[in-house]
Amino acid sequence: FFWPVFSWCAPMAEPLYCVCRGPEDERPMVQCDSCEEWFHCECLNMSVEEAERLDTFECSRCHVGKEKVPGKGTRKSQRKTQQKLDEQRRREEEEEE
């Protein structure tokens, strides 16, 4: 007897992010203020220090062909980005101990 496999009963795959389409891992990430997609700083050739100094971030896909809309989602994504960077820093400090 054969049971059909439906997508709703299959295990959920790990979400993929960034231009590399990789999972969330130990690498620091920044969030686009427009599309709210997450990007590894490493994949953007951005240092953690540069990411911490960002007031806003817009990925290249969102930036192409449009003007920046000031304030769109910036506080939410800044807070999430800072939380991710803080988590990364804590993990690094724990590893050093």
PDB file of C-alpha atoms in Angstrom:
ATOM      1  CA  PHE A   1       0.000   0.000   0.000  1.00  0.00           C
ATOM      2  CA  PHE A   2       1.331   3.441  -0.963  1.00  0.00           C
ATOM      3  CA  TRP A   3       0.753   6.669   0.976  1.00  0.00           C
ATOM      4  CA  PRO A   4       1.237   9.855  -1.059  1.00  0.00           C
ATOM      5  CA  VAL A   5       3.611  12.407   0.398  1.00  0.00           C
ATOM      6  CA  PHE A   6       2.174  15.889   0.573  1.00  0.00           C
ATOM      7  CA  SER A   7       4.315  18.974   0.984  1.00  0.00           C
ATOM      8  CA  TRP A   8       2.438  19.917   4.154  1.00  0.00           C
ATOM      9  CA  CYS A   9       3.473  16.709   5.881  1.00  0.00           C
ATOM     10  CA  ALA A  10       7.108  16.754   4.765  1.00  0.00           C
ATOM     11  CA  PRO A  11       9.650  18.066   7.289  1.00  0.00           C
ATOM     12  CA  MET A  12      10.356  21.782   7.022  1.00  0.00           C
ATOM     13  CA  ALA A  13      13.657  22.623   5.386  1.00  0.00           C
ATOM     14  CA  GLU A  14      15.968  25.066   7.100  1.00  0.00           C
ATOM     15  CA  PRO A  15      15.332  28.614   5.827  1.00  0.00           C
ATOM     16  CA  LEU A  16      17.938  30.001   3.453  1.00  0.00           C
ATOM     17  CA  TYR A  17      19.156  33.591   3.414  1.00  0.00           C
ATOM     18  CA  CYS A  18      21.613  35.919   1.724  1.00  0.00           C
ATOM     19  CA  VAL A  19      23.023  35.971  -1.797  1.00  0.00           C
ATOM     20  CA  CYS A  20      24.746  32.664  -0.974  1.00  0.00           C
ATOM     21  CA  ARG A  21      21.343  31.059  -0.149  1.00  0.00           C
ATOM     22  CA  GLY A  22      22.903  29.619   2.988  1.00  0.00           C
ATOM     23  CA  PRO A  23      21.355  28.996   6.405  1.00  0.00           C
ATOM     24  CA  GLU A  24      21.558  31.210   9.445  1.00  0.00           C
ATOM     25  CA  ASP A  25      24.786  30.241  11.132  1.00  0.00           C
ATOM     26  CA  GLU A  26      27.390  31.739  13.440  1.00  0.00           C
ATOM     27  CA  ARG A  27      28.344  34.452  10.944  1.00  0.00           C
ATOM     28  CA  PRO A  28      27.063  38.000  11.626  1.00  0.00           C
ATOM     29  CA  MET A  29      24.179  39.134   9.421  1.00  0.00           C
ATOM     30  CA  VAL A  30      22.481  42.406   8.452  1.00  0.00           C
ATOM     31  CA  GLN A  31      18.885  42.863   7.386  1.00  0.00           C
ATOM     32  CA  CYS A  32      17.681  44.843   4.373  1.00  0.00           C
ATOM     33  CA  ASP A  33      15.340  47.644   5.442  1.00  0.00           C
ATOM     34  CA  SER A  34      13.184  47.194   2.349  1.00  0.00           C
ATOM     35  CA  CYS A  35      12.706  43.460   1.765  1.00  0.00           C
ATOM     36  CA  GLU A  36      13.748  42.366   5.291  1.00  0.00           C
ATOM     37  CA  GLU A  37      15.983  39.607   3.854  1.00  0.00           C
ATOM     38  CA  TRP A  38      19.055  38.714   5.928  1.00  0.00           C
ATOM     39  CA  PHE A  39      22.588  38.796   4.481  1.00  0.00           C
ATOM     40  CA  HIS A  40      25.866  37.475   5.890  1.00  0.00           C
ATOM     41  CA  CYS A  41      28.281  40.371   6.380  1.00  0.00           C
ATOM     42  CA  GLU A  42      31.007  38.153   4.943  1.00  0.00           C
ATOM     43  CA  CYS A  43      29.075  37.664   1.687  1.00  0.00           C
ATOM     44  CA  LEU A  44      28.714  41.442   1.364  1.00  0.00           C
ATOM     45  CA  ASN A  45      32.435  42.000   2.056  1.00  0.00           C
ATOM     46  CA  MET A  46      31.345  43.988   5.106  1.00  0.00           C
ATOM     47  CA  SER A  47      33.140  43.868   8.451  1.00  0.00           C
ATOM     48  CA  VAL A  48      31.220  43.555  11.705  1.00  0.00           C
ATOM     49  CA  GLU A  49      32.405  47.066  12.589  1.00  0.00           C
ATOM     50  CA  GLU A  50      30.951  48.439   9.337  1.00  0.00           C
ATOM     51  CA  ALA A  51      27.663  46.642  10.014  1.00  0.00           C
ATOM     52  CA  GLU A  52      27.485  48.146  13.504  1.00  0.00           C
ATOM     53  CA  ARG A  53      27.931  51.643  12.072  1.00  0.00           C
ATOM     54  CA  LEU A  54      25.062  51.279   9.571  1.00  0.00           C
ATOM     55  CA  ASP A  55      22.032  53.476  10.119  1.00  0.00           C
ATOM     56  CA  THR A  56      20.164  51.730   7.311  1.00  0.00           C
ATOM     57  CA  PHE A  57      20.925  48.969   4.856  1.00  0.00           C
ATOM     58  CA  GLU A  58      19.355  48.208   1.522  1.00  0.00           C
ATOM     59  CA  CYS A  59      20.403  45.187  -0.520  1.00  0.00           C
ATOM     60  CA  SER A  60      21.423  45.587  -4.141  1.00  0.00           C
ATOM     61  CA  ARG A  61      18.205  43.965  -5.377  1.00  0.00           C
ATOM     62  CA  CYS A  62      16.055  46.541  -3.561  1.00  0.00           C
ATOM     63  CA  HIS A  63      18.369  49.442  -4.349  1.00  0.00           C
ATOM     64  CA  VAL A  64      18.394  48.974  -8.121  1.00  0.00           C
ATOM     65  CA  GLY A  65      15.993  51.257  -9.959  1.00  0.00           C
ATOM     66  CA  LYS A  66      14.345  52.958  -7.012  1.00  0.00           C
ATOM     67  CA  GLU A  67      14.917  55.755  -4.605  1.00  0.00           C
ATOM     68  CA  LYS A  68      15.458  55.048  -0.932  1.00  0.00           C
ATOM     69  CA  VAL A  69      12.348  55.553   1.144  1.00  0.00           C
ATOM     70  CA  PRO A  70      13.653  57.107   4.369  1.00  0.00           C
ATOM     71  CA  GLY A  71      12.640  55.337   7.536  1.00  0.00           C
ATOM     72  CA  LYS A  72      11.010  52.290   5.920  1.00  0.00           C
ATOM     73  CA  GLY A  73      11.545  49.536   8.451  1.00  0.00           C
ATOM     74  CA  THR A  74      14.834  50.954   9.683  1.00  0.00           C
ATOM     75  CA  ARG A  75      14.244  50.757  13.446  1.00  0.00           C
ATOM     76  CA  LYS A  76      13.011  47.179  13.327  1.00  0.00           C
ATOM     77  CA  SER A  77      15.878  45.951  11.170  1.00  0.00           C
ATOM     78  CA  GLN A  78      18.470  47.983  13.094  1.00  0.00           C
ATOM     79  CA  ARG A  79      17.305  46.367  16.314  1.00  0.00           C
ATOM     80  CA  LYS A  80      17.389  42.870  14.774  1.00  0.00           C
ATOM     81  CA  THR A  81      20.792  43.491  13.213  1.00  0.00           C
ATOM     82  CA  GLN A  82      22.192  44.755  16.518  1.00  0.00           C
ATOM     83  CA  GLN A  83      20.740  41.755  18.351  1.00  0.00           C
ATOM     84  CA  LYS A  84      22.411  39.377  15.879  1.00  0.00           C
ATOM     85  CA  LEU A  85      25.746  41.208  16.196  1.00  0.00           C
ATOM     86  CA  ASP A  86      25.485  41.153  20.011  1.00  0.00           C
ATOM     87  CA  GLU A  87      24.778  37.410  19.932  1.00  0.00           C
ATOM     88  CA  GLN A  88      27.820  36.874  17.696  1.00  0.00           C
ATOM     89  CA  ARG A  89      30.037  38.907  20.028  1.00  0.00           C
ATOM     90  CA  ARG A  90      28.803  36.919  23.070  1.00  0.00           C
ATOM     91  CA  ARG A  91      29.525  33.613  21.300  1.00  0.00           C
ATOM     92  CA  GLU A  92      33.037  34.790  20.413  1.00  0.00           C
ATOM     93  CA  GLU A  93      33.686  35.902  24.006  1.00  0.00           C
ATOM     94  CA  GLU A  94      32.430  32.549  25.335  1.00  0.00           C
ATOM     95  CA  GLU A  95      34.748  30.700  22.950  1.00  0.00           C
ATOM     96  CA  GLU A  96      37.722  32.734  24.145  1.00  0.00           C
ATOM     97  CA  GLU A  97      37.078  31.820  27.804  1.00  0.00           C
TER      98      GLU A  97
END
